[in-house]
XYZ file of C-alpha atoms in Angstrom:
588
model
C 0.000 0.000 0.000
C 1.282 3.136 -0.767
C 1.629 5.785 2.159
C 2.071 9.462 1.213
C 5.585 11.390 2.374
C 3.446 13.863 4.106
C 2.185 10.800 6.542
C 5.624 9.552 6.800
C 7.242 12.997 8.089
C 4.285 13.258 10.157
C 4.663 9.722 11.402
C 8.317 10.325 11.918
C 7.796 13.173 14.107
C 5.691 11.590 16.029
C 7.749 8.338 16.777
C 10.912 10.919 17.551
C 8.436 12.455 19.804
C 7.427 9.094 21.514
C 11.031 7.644 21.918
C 11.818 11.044 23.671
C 9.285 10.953 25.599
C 9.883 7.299 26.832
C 13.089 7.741 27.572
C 12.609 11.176 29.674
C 9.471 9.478 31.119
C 11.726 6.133 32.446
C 14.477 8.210 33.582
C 12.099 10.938 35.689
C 10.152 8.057 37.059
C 13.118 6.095 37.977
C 14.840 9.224 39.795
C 11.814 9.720 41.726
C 10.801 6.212 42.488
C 14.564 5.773 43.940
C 14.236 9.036 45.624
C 11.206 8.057 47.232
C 12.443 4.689 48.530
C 15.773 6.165 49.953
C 13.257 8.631 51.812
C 11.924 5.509 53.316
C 14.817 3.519 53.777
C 16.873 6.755 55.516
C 13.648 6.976 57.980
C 14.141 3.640 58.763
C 18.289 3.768 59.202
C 17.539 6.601 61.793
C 14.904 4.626 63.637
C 16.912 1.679 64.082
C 19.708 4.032 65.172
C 17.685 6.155 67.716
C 16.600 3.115 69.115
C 19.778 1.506 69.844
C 20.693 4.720 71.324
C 17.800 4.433 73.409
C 17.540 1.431 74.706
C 20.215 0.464 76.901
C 21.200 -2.803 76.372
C 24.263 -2.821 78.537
C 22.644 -1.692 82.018
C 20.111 -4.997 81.654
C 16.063 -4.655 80.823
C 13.945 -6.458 84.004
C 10.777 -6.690 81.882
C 9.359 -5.863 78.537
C 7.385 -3.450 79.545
C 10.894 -0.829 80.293
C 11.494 -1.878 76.675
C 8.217 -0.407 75.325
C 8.335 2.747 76.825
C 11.597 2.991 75.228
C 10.351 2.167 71.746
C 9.273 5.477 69.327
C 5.991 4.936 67.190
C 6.515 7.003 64.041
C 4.142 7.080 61.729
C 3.320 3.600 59.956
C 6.595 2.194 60.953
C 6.690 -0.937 62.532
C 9.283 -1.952 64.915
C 10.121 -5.414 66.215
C 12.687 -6.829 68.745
C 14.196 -10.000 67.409
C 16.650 -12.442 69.538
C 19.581 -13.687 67.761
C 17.927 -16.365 66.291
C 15.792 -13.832 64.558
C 12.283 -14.547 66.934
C 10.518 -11.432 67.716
C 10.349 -10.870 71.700
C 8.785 -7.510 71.181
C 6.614 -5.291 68.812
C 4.432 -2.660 67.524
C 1.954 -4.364 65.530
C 0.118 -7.902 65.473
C 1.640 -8.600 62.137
C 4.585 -10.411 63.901
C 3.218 -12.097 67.449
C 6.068 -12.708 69.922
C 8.050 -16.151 68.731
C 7.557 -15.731 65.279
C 10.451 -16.358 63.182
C 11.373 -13.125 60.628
C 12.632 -14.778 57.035
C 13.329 -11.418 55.339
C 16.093 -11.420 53.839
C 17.730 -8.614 55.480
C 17.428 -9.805 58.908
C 19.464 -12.691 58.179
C 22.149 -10.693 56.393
C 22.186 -8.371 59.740
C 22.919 -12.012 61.607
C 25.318 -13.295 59.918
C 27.067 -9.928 58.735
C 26.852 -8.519 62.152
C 26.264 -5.393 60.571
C 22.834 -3.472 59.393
C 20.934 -4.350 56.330
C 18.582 -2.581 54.107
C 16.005 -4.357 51.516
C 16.647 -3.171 47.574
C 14.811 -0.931 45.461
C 12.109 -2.789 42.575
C 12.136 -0.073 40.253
C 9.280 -0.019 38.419
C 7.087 -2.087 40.453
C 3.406 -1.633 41.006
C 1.009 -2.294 43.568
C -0.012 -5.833 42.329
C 3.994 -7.400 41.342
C 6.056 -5.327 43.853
C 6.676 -5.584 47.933
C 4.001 -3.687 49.951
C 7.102 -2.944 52.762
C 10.649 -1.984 52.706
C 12.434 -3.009 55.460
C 15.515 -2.269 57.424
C 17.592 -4.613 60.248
C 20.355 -3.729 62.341
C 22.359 -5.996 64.564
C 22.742 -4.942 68.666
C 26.178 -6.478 69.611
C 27.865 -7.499 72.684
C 30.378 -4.503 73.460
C 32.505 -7.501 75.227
C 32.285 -10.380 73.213
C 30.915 -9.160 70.190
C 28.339 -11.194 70.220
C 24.974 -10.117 69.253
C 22.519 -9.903 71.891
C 19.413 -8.689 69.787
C 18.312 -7.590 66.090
C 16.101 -4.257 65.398
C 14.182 -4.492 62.868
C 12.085 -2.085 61.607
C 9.622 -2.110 58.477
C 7.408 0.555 56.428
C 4.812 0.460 53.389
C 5.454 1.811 50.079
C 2.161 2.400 48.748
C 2.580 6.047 48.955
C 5.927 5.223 46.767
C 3.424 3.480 43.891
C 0.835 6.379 44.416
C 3.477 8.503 43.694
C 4.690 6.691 40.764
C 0.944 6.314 39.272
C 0.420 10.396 39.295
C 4.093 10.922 37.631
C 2.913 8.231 34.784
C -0.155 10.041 34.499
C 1.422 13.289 34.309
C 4.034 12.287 31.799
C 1.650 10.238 29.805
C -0.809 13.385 29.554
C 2.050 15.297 28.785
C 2.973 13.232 25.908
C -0.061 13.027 24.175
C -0.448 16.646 24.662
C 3.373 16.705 23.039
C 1.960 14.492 20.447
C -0.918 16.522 19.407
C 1.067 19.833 19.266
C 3.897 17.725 17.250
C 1.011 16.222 15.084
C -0.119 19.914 14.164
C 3.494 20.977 13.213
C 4.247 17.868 12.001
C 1.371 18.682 9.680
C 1.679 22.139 9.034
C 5.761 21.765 8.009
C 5.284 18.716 6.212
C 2.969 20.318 4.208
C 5.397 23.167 3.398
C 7.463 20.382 2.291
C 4.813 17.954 0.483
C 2.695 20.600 -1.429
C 5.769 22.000 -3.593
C 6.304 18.121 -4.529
C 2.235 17.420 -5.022
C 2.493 20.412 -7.602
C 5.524 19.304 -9.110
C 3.856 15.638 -9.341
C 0.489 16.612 -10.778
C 2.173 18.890 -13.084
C 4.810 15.865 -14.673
C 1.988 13.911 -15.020
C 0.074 16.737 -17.117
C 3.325 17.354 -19.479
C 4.063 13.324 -19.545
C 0.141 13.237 -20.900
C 1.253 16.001 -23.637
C -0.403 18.969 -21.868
C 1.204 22.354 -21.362
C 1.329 23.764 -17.787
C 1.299 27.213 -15.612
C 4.614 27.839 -13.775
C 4.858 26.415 -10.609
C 5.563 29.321 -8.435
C 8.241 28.872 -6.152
C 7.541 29.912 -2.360
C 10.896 28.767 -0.998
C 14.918 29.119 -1.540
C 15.669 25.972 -0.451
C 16.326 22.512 -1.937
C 12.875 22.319 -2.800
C 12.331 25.610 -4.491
C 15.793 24.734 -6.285
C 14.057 21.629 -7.915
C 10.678 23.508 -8.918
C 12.906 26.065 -10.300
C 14.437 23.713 -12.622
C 11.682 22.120 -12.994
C 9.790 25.042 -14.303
C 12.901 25.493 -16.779
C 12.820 22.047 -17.929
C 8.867 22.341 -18.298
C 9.188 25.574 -20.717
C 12.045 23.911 -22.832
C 9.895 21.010 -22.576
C 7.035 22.953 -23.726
C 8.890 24.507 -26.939
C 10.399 21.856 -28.112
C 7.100 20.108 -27.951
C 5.453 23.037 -29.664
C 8.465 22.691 -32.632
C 7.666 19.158 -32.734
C 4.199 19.310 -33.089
C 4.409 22.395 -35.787
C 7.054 19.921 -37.301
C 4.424 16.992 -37.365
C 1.779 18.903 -38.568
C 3.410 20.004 -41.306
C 4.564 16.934 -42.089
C 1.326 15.258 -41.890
C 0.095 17.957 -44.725
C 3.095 17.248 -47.356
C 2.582 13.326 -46.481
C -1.129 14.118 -47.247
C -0.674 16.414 -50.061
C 1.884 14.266 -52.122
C 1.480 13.266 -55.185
C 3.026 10.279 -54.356
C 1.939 7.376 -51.970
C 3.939 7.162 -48.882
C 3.549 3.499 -46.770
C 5.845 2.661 -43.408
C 5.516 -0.210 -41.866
C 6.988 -1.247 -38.509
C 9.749 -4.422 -37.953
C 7.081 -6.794 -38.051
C 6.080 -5.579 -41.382
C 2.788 -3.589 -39.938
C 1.304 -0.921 -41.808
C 1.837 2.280 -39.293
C 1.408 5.042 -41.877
C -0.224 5.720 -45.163
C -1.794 8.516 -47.171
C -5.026 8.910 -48.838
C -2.953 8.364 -52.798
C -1.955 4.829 -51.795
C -5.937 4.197 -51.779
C -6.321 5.874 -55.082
C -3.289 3.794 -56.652
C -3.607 0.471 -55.324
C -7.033 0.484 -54.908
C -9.263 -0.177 -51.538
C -9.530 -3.935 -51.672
C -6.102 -4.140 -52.435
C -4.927 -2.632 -49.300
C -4.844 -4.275 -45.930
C -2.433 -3.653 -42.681
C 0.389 -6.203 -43.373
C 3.191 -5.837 -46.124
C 3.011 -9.795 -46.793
C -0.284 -8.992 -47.882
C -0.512 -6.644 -49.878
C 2.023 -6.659 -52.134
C 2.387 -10.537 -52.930
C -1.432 -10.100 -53.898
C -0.589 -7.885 -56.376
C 1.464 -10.174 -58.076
C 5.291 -8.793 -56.893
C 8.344 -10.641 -55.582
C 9.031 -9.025 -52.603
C 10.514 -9.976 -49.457
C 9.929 -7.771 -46.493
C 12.368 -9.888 -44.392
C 15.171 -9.430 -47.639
C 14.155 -5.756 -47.778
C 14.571 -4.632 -44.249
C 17.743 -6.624 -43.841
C 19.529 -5.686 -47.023
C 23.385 -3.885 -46.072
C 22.958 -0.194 -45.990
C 20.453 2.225 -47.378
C 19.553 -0.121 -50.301
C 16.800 0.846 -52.135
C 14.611 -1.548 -54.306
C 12.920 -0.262 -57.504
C 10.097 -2.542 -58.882
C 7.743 -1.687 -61.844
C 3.841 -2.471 -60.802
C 0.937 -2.083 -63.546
C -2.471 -2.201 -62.187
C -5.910 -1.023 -63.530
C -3.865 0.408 -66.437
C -1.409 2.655 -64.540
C 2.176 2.065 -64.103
C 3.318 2.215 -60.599
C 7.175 2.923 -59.828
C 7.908 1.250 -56.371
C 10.274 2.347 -54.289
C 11.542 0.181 -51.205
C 13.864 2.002 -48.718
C 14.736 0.311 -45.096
C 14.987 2.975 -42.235
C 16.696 2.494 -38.892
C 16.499 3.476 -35.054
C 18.272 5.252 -32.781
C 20.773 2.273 -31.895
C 21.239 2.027 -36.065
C 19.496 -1.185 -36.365
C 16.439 -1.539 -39.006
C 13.358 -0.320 -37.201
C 10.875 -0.414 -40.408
C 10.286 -0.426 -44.094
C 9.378 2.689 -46.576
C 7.508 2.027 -49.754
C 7.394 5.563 -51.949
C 4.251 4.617 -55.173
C 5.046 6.842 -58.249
C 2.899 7.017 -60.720
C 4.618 7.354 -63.693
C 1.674 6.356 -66.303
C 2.639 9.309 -68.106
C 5.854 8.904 -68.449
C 5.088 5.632 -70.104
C 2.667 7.025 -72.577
C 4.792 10.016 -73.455
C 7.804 7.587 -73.750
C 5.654 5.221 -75.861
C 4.027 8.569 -77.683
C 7.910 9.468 -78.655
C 8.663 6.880 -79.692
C 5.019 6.167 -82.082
C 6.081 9.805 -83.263
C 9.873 8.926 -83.983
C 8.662 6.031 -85.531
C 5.888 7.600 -87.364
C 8.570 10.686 -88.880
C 10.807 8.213 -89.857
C 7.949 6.650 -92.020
C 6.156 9.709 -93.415
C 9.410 10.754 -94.773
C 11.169 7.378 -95.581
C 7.802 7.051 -98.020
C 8.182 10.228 -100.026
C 11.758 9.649 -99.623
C 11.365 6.154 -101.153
C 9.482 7.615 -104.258
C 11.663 9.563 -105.171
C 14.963 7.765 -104.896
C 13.326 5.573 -106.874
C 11.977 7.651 -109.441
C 15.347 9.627 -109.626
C 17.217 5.454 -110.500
C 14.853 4.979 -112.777
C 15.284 9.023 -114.775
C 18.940 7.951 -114.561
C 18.709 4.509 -116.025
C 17.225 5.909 -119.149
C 14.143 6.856 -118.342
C 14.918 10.271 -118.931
C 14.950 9.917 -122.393
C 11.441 9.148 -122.921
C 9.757 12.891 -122.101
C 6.201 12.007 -121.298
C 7.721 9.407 -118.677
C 10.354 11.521 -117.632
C 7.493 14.283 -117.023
C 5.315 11.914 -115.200
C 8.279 10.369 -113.012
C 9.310 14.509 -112.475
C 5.499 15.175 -111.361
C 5.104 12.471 -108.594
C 8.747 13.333 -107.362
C 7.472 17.145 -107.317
C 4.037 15.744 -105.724
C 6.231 13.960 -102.966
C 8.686 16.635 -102.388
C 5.725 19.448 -101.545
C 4.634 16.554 -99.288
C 7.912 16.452 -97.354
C 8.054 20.382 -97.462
C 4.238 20.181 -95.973
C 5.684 17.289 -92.958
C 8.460 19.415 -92.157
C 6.347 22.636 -92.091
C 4.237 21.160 -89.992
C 6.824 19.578 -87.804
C 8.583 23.327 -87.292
C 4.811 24.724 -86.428
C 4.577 22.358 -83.739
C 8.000 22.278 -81.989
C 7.869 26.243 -81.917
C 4.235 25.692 -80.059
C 6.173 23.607 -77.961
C 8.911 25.684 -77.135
C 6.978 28.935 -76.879
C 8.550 30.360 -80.174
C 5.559 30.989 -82.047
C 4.639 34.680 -82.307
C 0.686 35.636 -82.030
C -0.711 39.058 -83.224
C -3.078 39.824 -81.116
C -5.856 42.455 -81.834
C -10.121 42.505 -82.450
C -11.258 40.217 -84.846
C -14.672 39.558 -85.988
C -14.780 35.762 -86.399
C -18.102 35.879 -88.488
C -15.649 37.486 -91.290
C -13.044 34.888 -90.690
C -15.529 32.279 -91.542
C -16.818 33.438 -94.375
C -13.523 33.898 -95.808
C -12.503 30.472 -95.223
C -15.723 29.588 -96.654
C -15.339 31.880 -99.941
C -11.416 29.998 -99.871
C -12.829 26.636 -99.548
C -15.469 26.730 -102.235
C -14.212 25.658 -105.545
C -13.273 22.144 -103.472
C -16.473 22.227 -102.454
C -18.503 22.082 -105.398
C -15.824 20.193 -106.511
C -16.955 17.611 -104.738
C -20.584 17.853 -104.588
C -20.838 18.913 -101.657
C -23.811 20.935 -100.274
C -23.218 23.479 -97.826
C -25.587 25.519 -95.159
C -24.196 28.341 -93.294
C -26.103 30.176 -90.256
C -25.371 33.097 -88.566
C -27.089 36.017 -86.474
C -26.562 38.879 -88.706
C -28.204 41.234 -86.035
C -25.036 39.810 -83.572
C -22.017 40.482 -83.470
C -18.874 37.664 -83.521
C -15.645 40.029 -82.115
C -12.779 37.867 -80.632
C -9.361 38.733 -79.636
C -6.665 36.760 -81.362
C -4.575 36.363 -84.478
C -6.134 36.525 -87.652
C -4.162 34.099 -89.913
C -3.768 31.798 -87.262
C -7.833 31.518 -86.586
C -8.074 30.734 -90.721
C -5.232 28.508 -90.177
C -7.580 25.903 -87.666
C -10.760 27.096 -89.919
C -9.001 25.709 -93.490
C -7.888 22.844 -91.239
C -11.393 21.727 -90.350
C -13.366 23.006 -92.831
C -10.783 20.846 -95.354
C -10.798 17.564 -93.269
C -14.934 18.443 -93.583
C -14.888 18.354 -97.149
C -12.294 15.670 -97.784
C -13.865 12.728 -95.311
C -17.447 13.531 -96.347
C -18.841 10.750 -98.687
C -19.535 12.375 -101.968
C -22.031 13.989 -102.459
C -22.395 15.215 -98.775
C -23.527 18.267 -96.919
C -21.695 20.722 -94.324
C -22.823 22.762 -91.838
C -21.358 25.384 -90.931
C -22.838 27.473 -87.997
C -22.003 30.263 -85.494
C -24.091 31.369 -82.210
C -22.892 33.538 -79.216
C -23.944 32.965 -75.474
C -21.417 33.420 -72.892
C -18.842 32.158 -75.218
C -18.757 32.413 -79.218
C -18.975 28.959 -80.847
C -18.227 27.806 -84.554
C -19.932 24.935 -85.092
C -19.026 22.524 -88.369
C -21.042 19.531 -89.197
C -20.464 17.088 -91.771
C -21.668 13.996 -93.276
C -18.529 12.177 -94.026
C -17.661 8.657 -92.667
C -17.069 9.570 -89.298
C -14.855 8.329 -86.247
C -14.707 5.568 -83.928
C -15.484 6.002 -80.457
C -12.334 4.424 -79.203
C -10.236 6.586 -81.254
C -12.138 9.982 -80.378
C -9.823 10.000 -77.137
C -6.195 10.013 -79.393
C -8.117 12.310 -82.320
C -5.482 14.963 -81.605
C -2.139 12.970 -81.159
C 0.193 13.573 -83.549
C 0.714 11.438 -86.476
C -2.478 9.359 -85.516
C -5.124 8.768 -87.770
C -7.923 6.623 -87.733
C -7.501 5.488 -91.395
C -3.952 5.548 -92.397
C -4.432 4.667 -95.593
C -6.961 6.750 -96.577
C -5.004 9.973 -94.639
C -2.321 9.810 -96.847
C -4.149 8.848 -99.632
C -5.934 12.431 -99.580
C -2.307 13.983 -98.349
C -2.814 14.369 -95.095
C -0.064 14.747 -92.165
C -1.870 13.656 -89.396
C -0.452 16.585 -87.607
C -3.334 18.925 -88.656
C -5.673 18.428 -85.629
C -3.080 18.331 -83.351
C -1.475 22.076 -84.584
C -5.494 23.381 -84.610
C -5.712 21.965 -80.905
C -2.641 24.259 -79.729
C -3.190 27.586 -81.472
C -6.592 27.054 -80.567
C -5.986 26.313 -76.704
C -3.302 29.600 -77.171
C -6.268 32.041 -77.717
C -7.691 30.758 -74.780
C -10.780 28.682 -76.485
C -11.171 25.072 -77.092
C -11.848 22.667 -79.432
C -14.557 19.622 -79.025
C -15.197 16.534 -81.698
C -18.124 14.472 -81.764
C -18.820 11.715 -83.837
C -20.457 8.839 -85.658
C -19.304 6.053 -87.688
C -20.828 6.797 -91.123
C -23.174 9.529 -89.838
C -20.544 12.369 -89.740
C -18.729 14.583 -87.497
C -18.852 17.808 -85.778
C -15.935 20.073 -84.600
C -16.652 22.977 -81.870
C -15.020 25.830 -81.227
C -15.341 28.465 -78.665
C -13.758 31.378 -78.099
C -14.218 34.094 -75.147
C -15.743 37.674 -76.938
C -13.449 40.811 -76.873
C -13.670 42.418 -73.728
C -13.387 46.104 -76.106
């Protein structure tokens, strides 16, 4: 059981108090018990003396009765003659009757000493254990042959002496628990000037061991113990800052764990999930995450070994490739240690690097797809130009044929390359945009009047609507906005099955739209999502069959996204397709 330090240096005054007192007590009552008895015992010295003085034993008694008149009373003394032999011939009280025999013990000293005796002093006997009389002998002798003719022997009670003794306990014992109350109240009061300090200083450890921030203790003292709650206030306030750092620290740390756009996972030694983020859901996926490494990652199909992992010589970091629901997933394994430098845990760092891999993979379709569009043309005309040198030359309708394909394939080049320079200065911010007011209504119709003769070349039918009460003013470049309007308008007229019809048609609400329909042989739904990747096209065939790049959407896109607008396409296999564009009005 556990007892409090105030009880203890209460407890210890009080026993310091109680020893004292018991040893004062003993030593006062033993002083005054032996005080008392030699009070007694000198009485009795001087009776037995008086009456040997008295009584004279030389000149010869007749009777007993000379004796007795010779013989003091005093008090409650009791006086006795005694023979030699220690039989009482004469005395004061009926106690002893003539011829009895006296056994105490100092009578028979006096006899065979020859010289007077006096009973001992019991200390620290009481009226029910100790003698009820002291008692005193002393030996008359023969003056001529030393013999000894009688024995006086004289006794007295000591009850007074245990009276005595009983109100001197009774004093001392009052005294002492008076002592003992008064050294209870100090005890209390001092201990408490001692206790309290260290009850503060307690209740507020516990409070900062439990994380919570505490007043100053104030400090009421200059001793030891205002020394400690002095230093203990200083350790709380460094205490108290650093804790305040840390927790700023963690906090922010929490936020850039939860904010990355990576997923973070740490597990403990025994390969327990301790930390995560909210990404590792989104990468992984819910079901696939549970609170041990073993599971998780096995389930996803990976050879890993958490045991190999965490033991592995240094800071060894594992890279592993993981493709799941269609994203690649760049894992990173990193073991960390503790304080002694022995592994204390695993770090797993998710990447997802899904667009890495499809702008690796688009490089290298676009490499690949260069290296074809020109190695064609390229082709052609090496070929053509062998075939002018073998001879061919000679015949001039030939030669004039062979010289019009190679001229044919050589604007196609110049067109690739053209094309190829637009886009890499798009890319690298080179391209130069005149800005100023346009009215896009204009713009259209010019592309329209441009587009025509292919037009009816074709067949093709073609509606055009407009508000002519509205007005169409954008801000932007001018050639560049007929630039994506001969893109689309051409791609309208080239896909559309012959004879077909286009519609062309512009309408303003919070935004100004172009709309252009056609009826042409439309798209797949699957590739509506790559539409504007360069070099793709959904009929390759057929693209450059008619001439086309496949690099025409893909410049529209980006000088249209560079005005601000955007550009939407729709479609349906053998139905048609419509492009949108729309563009933010002039602000003038």
């Amino acid at each position: 059981m556990r007892t409090s330090i105030q009880l203890k240096i209460i407890m210890i005054y009080l026993s310091v108090i109680v020893i004292v007192m018991m040893v004062i007590g003993t030593f006062i009552v033993y002083k005054i018990e032996e005080r008392d008895y030699q009070s007694i015992q000198t009485d009795l010295e001087k009776i037995a003396a008086e009456m040997e003085v008295r009584l004279n034993w030389q000149t010869g008694i007749s009777n007993s009765e000379d004796i007795k008149n010779k013989m003091p009373i005093l008090n409650e003394n009791h006086i006795y003659i005694l023979d030699p032999q220690g039989r009482v011939t004469l005395g004061t009280n009926a106690d002893l009757q003539v011829g009895d025999t006296v056994k105490s013990e100092v009578v028979i000293r006096a006899i065979n000493t020859r010289r007077p005796a006096t009973a001992g002093i019991m200390h620290f006997a009481n009226k029910r254990t100790g003698p009820k009389y002291t008692d005193h002998a002393r030996p008359v002798n023969d003056p001529i042959t030393n013999e000894i003719t009688a024995v006086i022997y004289v006794s007295a009670s000591i009850e007074r002496v245990y009276e005595n003794m009983e109100e001197v306990m009774k004093t001392i014992s009052l005294g002492a628990i008076v002592a003992m109350s008064i050294t209870g109240m100090f005890g209390f009061a001092f201990s408490k000037m001692i206790t309290s300090p260290i009850k503060q200083l307690t209740t507020s450890a516990k409070k900062l061991a439990a994380g919570d921030l505490i007043k100053r203790i104030p400090i009421e003292s200059n001793d030891e113990i205002g020394e400690l709650t002095q230093s203990f206030n200083y350790m709380a306030t460094q205490l108290g800052n650093t804790m305040e750092a840390i927790i700023s620290e963690k906090n922010k740390l929490e936020k850039i764990f939860e904010h990355m756009a990576d997923g973070v996972m740490a597990f403990d030694r025994e390969g327990v999930l301790i930390h995560t983020n909210s990404i590792c859901y989104e990468m992984l996926g819910a079901l696939n995450m549970n609170h041990r490494f073993d599971y998780i990652f096995p389930k996803l199909g990976m050879k890993v070994s958490f045991d190999e992992l965490i033991e592995g010589e240094g800071a060894v970091v594992a890279e592993e490739m993981l493709v799941i629901n269609g994203k690649y997933l760049s894992m990173h394994f990193a073991p960390y240690v503790s304080a002694k430098d022995e592994p204390d845990g695993l770090v797993v760092v998710m990447q997802d690097v899904t667009k890495q891999q499809k702008l690796d993979q688009m490089r290298k379709e676009f490499v690949a797809n260069v290296s074809h569009e020109l190695r064609t043309p390229l082709t052609t005309v090496k070929s053509y130009t062998e075939t002018l040198m073998d001879g061919a030359i000679d015949d001039k309708e030939l030669a004039m044929n062979f010289l019009g394909v190679m001229d044919k394939e050589a604007d196609r080049m110049t067109t690739l390359v053209h094309d190829l320079l637009e886009l890499s200065r798009i890319d690298n911010n080179q391209i130069q945009l005149n800005f100023r007011k346009l009215d896009i209504k204009h713009l259209v119709e010019e592309t329209i009047e441009a587009q025509t003769i292919h037009i009816n070349k074709k067949g093709h039918k073609l509606i055009y609507e407009t508000d002519g009460a509205a007005d169409y003013f954008i801000d932007g470049d001018g050639v560049r906005i007929k630039q994506v309007l001969h893109n689309i308008l051409s791609n309208a007229i080239k896909y559309s099955i012959d004879p077909g019809t286009i519609h062309i048609k512009i309408f303003k609400g919070s935004d100004i739209a172009i709309c252009i329909k056609d009826t042409g042989i439309g798209i797949p739904m699957q590739d509506l999502d790559r539409i504007f990747e360069r070099f793709y096209r959904v009929d390759k065939a057929r693209s450059r069959k008619m001439g086309g790049t496949g690099l025409g959407l893909s410049i529209a896109k980006e000088l249209v996204e560079l005005h601000g607008g955007t550009i939407k396409i729709s479609s349906k296999v053998g139905r048609g397709t419509t492009v949108t564009l729309h563009f933010m009005p002039s602000a003038i």
